[in-house]
mmCIF file of C-alpha atoms in Angstrom:
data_model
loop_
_atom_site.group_PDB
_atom_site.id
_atom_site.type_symbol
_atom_site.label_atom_id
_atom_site.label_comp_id
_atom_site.label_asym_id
_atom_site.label_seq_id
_atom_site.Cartn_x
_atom_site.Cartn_y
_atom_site.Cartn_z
ATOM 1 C CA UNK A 104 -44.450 38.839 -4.852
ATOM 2 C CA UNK A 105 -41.163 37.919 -6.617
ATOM 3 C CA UNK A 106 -38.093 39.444 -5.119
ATOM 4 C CA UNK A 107 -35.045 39.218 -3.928
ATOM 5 C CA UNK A 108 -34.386 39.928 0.013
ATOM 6 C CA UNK A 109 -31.034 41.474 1.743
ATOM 7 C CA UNK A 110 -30.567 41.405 5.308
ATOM 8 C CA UNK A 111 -29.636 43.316 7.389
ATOM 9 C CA UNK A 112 -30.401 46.372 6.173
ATOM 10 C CA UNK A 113 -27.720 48.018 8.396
ATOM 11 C CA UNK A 114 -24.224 45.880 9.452
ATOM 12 C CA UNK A 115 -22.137 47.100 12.354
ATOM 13 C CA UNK A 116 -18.878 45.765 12.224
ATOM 14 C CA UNK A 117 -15.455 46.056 14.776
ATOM 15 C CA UNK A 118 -12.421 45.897 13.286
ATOM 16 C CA UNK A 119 -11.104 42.373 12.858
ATOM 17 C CA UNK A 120 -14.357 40.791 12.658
ATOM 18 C CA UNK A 121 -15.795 38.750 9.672
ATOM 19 C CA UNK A 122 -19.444 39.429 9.181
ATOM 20 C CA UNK A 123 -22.426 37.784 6.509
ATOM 21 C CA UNK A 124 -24.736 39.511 4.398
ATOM 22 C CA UNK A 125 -27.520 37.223 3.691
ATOM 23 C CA UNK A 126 -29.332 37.534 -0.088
ATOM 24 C CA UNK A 127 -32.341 35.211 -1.099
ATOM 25 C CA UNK A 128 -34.279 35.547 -4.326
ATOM 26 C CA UNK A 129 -37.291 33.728 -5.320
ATOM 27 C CA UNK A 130 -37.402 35.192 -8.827
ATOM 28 C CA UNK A 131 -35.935 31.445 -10.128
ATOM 29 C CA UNK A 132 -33.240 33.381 -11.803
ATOM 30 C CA UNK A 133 -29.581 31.679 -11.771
ATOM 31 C CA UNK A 134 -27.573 34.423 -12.062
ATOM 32 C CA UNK A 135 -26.670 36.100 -8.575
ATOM 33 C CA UNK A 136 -24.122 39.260 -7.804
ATOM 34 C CA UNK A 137 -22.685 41.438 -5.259
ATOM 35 C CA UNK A 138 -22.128 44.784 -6.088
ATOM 36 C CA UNK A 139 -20.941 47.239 -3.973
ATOM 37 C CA UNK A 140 -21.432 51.167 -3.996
ATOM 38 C CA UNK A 141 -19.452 54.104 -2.429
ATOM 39 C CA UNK A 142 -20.713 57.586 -2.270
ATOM 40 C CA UNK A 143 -20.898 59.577 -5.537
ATOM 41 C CA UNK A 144 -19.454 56.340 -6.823
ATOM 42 C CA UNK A 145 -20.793 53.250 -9.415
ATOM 43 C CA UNK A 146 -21.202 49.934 -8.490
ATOM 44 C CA UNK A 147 -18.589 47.860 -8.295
ATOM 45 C CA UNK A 148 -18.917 43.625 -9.229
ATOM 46 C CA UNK A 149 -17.523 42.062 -6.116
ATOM 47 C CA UNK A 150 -18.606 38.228 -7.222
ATOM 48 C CA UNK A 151 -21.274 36.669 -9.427
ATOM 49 C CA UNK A 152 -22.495 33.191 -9.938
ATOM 50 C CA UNK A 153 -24.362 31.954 -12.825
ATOM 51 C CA UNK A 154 -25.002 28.717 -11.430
ATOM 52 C CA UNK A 155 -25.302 26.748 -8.342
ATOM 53 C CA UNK A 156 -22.095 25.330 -6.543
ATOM 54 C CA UNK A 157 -20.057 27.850 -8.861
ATOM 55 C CA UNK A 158 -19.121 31.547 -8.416
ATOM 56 C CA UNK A 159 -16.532 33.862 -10.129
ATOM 57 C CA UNK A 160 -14.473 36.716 -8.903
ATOM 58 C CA UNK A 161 -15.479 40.057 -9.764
ATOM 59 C CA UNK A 162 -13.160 43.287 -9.984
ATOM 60 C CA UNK A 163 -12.990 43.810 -6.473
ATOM 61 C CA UNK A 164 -13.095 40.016 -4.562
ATOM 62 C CA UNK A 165 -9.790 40.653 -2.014
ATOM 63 C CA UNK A 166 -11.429 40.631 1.111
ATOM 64 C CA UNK A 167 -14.657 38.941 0.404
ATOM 65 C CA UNK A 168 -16.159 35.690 -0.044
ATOM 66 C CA UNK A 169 -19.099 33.848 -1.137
ATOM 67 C CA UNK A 170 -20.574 30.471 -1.483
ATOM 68 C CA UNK A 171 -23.875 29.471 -3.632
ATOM 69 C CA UNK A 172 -25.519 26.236 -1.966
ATOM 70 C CA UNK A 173 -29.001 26.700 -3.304
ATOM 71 C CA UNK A 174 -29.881 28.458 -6.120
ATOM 72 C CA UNK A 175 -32.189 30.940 -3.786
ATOM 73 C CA UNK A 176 -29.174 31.997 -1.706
ATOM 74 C CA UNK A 177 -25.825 33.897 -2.324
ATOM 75 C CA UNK A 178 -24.237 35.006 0.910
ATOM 76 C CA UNK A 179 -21.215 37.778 0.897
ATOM 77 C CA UNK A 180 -18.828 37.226 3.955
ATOM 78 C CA UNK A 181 -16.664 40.349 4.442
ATOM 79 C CA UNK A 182 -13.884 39.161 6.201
ATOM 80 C CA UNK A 183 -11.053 41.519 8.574
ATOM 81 C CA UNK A 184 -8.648 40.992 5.147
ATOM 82 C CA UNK A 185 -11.204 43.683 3.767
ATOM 83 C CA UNK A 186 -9.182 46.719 5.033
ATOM 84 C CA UNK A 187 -12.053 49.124 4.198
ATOM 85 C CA UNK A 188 -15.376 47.466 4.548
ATOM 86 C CA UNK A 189 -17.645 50.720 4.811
ATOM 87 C CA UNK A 190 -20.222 50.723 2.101
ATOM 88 C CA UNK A 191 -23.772 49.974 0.721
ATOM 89 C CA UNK A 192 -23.662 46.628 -0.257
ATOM 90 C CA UNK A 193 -26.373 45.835 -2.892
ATOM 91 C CA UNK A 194 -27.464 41.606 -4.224
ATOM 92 C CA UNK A 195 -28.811 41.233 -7.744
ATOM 93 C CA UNK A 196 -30.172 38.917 -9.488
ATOM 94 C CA UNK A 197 -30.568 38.897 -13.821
ATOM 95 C CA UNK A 198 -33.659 37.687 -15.483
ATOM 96 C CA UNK A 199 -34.717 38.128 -19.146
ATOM 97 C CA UNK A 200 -35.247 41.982 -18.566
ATOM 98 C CA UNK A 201 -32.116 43.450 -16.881
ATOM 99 C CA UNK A 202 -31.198 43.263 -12.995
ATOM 100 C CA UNK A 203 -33.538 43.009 -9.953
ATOM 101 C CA UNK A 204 -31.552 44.590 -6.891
ATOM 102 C CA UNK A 205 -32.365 44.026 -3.125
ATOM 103 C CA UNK A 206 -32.904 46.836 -1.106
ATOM 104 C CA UNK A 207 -29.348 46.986 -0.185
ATOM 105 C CA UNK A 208 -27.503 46.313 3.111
ATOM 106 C CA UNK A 209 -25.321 49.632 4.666
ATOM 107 C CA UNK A 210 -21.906 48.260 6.343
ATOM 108 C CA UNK A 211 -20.317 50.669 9.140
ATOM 109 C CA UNK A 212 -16.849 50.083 10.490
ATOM 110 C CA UNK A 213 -16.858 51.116 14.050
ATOM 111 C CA UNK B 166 -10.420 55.196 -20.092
ATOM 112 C CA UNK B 167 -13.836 53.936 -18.209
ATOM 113 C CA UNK B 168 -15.658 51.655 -19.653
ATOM 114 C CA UNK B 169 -18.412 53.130 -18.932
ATOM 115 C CA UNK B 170 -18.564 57.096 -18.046
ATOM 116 C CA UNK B 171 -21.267 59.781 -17.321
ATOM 117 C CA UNK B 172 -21.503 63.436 -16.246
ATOM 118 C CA UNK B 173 -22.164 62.924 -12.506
ATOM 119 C CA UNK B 174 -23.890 66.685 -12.569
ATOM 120 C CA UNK B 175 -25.672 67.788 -10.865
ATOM 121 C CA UNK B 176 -28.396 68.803 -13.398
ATOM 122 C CA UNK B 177 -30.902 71.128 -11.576
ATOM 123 C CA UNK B 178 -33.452 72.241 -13.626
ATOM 124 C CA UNK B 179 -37.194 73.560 -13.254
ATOM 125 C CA UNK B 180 -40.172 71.235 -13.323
ATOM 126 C CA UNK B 181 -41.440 70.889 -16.610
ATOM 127 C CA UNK B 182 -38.582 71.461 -18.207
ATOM 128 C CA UNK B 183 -36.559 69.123 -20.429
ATOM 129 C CA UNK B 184 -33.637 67.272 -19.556
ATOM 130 C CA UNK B 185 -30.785 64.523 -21.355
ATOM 131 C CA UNK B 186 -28.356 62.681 -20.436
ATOM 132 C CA UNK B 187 -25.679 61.011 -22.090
ATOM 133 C CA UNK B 188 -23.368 57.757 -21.213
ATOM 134 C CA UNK B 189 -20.160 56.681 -23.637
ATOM 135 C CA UNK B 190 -18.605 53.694 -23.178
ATOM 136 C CA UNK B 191 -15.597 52.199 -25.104
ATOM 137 C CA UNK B 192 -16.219 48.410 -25.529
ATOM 138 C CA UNK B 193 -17.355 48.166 -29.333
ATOM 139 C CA UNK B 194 -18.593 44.868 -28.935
ATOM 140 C CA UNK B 195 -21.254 46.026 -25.971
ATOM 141 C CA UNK B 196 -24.449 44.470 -26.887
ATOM 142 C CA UNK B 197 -27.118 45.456 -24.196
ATOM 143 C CA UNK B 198 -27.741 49.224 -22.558
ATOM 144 C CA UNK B 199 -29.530 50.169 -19.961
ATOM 145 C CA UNK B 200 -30.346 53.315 -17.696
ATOM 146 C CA UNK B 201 -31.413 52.595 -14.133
ATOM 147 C CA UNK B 202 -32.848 55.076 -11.740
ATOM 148 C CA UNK B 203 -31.722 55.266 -8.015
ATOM 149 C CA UNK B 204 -33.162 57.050 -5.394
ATOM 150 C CA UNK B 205 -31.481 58.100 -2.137
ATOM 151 C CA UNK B 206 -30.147 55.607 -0.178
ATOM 152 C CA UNK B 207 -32.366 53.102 -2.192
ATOM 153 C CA UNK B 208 -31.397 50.152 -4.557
ATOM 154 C CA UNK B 209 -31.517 50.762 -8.349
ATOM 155 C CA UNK B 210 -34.126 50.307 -10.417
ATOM 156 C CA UNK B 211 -34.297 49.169 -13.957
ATOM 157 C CA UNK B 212 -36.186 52.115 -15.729
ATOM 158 C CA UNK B 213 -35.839 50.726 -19.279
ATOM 159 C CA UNK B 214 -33.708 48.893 -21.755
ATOM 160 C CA UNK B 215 -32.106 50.891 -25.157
ATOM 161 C CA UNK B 216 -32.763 49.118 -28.146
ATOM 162 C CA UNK B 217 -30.744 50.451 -31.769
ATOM 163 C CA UNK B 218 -33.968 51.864 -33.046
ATOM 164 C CA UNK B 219 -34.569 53.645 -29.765
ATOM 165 C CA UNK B 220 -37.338 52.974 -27.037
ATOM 166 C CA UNK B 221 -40.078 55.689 -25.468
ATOM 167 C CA UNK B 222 -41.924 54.898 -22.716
ATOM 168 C CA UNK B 223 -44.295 58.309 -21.589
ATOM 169 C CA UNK B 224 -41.602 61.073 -20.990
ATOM 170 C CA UNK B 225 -39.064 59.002 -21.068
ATOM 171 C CA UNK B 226 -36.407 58.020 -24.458
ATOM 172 C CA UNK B 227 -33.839 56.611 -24.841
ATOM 173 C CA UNK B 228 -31.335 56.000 -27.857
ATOM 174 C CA UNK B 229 -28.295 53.730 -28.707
ATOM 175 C CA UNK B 230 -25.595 55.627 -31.306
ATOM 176 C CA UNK B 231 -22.969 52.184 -31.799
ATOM 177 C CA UNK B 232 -21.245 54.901 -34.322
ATOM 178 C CA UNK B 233 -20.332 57.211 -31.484
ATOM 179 C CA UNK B 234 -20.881 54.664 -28.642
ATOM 180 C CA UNK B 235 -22.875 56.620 -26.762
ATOM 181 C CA UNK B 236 -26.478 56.151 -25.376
ATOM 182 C CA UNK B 237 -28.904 59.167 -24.084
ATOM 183 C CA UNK B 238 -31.480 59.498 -21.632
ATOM 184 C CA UNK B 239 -34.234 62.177 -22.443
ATOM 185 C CA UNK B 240 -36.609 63.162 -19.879
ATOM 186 C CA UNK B 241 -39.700 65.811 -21.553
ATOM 187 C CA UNK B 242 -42.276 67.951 -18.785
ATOM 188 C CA UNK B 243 -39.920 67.119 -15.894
ATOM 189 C CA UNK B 244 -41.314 66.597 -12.780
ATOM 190 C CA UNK B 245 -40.248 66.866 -8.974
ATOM 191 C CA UNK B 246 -40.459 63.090 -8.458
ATOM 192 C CA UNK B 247 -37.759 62.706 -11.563
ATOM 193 C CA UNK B 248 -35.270 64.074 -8.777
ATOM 194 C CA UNK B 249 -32.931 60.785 -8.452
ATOM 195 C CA UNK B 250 -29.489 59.392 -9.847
ATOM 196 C CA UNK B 251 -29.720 57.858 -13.246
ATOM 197 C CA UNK B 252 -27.072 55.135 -14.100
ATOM 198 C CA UNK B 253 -26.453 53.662 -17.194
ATOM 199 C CA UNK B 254 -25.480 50.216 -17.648
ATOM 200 C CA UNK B 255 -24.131 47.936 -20.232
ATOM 201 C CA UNK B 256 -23.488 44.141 -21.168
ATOM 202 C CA UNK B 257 -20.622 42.898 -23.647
ATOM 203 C CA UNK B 258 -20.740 40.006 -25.568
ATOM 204 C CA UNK B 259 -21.104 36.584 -24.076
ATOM 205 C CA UNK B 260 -20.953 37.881 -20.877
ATOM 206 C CA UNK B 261 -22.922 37.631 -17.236
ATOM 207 C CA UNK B 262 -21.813 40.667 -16.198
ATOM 208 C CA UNK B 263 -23.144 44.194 -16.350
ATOM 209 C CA UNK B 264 -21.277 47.589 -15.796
ATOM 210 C CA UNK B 265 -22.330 50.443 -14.544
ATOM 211 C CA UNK B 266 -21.846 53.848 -14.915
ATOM 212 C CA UNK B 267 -21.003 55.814 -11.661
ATOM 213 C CA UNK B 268 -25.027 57.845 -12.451
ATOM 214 C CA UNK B 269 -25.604 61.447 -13.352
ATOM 215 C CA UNK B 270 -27.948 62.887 -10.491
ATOM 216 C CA UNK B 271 -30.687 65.155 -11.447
ATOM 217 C CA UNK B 272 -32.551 67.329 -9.088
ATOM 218 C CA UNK B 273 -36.119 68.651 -10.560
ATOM 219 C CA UNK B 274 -37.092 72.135 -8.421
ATOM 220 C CA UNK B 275 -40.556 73.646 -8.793
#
């Protein structure tokens, strides 16, 4: 089945530490995001790509980076610049009807 | 102003009964709508598109008014699986991005 796969599904991370979210999709779509969501809050765009080798800031990129090598793949680094890193961290991916989300990846500061 | 904004509720009402919500959103030129449901702790999920003449799928409708900018989310014979947090979403113009509203949660109680 067609999908699009986050790991890990939980994230552990010390203070000062830069850690990867992985996202792969095998939906062929070329559009790729990273949202993320605080409680009782929307989602917020953190960066999007619409095509290989190319990726745009969203509203909330300080912090974060990304990189888009293969079309399947769109990993989110959350680097120690990201003062408050605590979230759920959902990819996406857009085909002709709407977004298809991963299941989501839940960050803890510790 | 949001660009997007909903009544984050909670709506608690009886199973069977009926149920709407409404989003309102200031961009004009928004082209695309959308409501999403999300479970707890779960990605969303695209539950259906809003189209100007308005859409039905089972118990479900939804309706676009560009005059008021608004769109509306009616759920008929509630059940207690309908319990979740429905977020609206829209696209402007020309554009790869999507906003979200921050999702109106409904809990359905037998």
């Amino acid at each position: 089945d067609g999908g699009i796969t986050q790991s890990p599904k939980y994230l552990f991370r010390k203070e000062g530490q830069n850690v990867t979210l992985s996202c792969e999709q095998n939906l062929n779509h070329d559009a790729m995001y990273w949202y993320r969501q605080d409680p009782g809050q929307g989602l917020r765009l953190i960066y999007y790509s619409q095509i290989v080798n190319d990726f745009q800031k969203g509203d909330i990129a300080e912090g974060y980076s990304v990189s888009r090598e293969k079309k399947e793949s769109f990993p989110l680094t959350v680097t120690s610049a990201q003062k408050n890193p605590t979230a759920f961290y959902l990819c996406a991916s857009t085909g002709r009807t709407g977004y298809t989300f991963g299941s989501g990846t839940r960050l803890t500061v510790v | 102003r949001k660009e997007v904004e909903q009544d984050p509720g909670p709506f608690n009402v009886p199973e069977g009964a009926t149920v709407a919500f409404n989003c309102t959103y200031s961009n004009s030129a928004s082209q695309s709508f959308f409501w999403y449901r999300q479970d707890c702790r779960k990605e969303p999920k695209l539950l259906m598109s809003v189209y100007s003449s308005g859409n039905e799928d089972g118990r479900f409708t939804a309706q676009l008014n560009r005059a008021s900018q608004y769109i509306s989310l009616l759920i008929r014979d509630s059940k207690l699986s309908d319990s979740a947090t429905y977020l609206c979403a829209l696209e402007n113009t020309g554009g790869f991005k999507t906003i979200f509203g921050a999702g109106t949660r409904l809990f359905v109680k037998a």
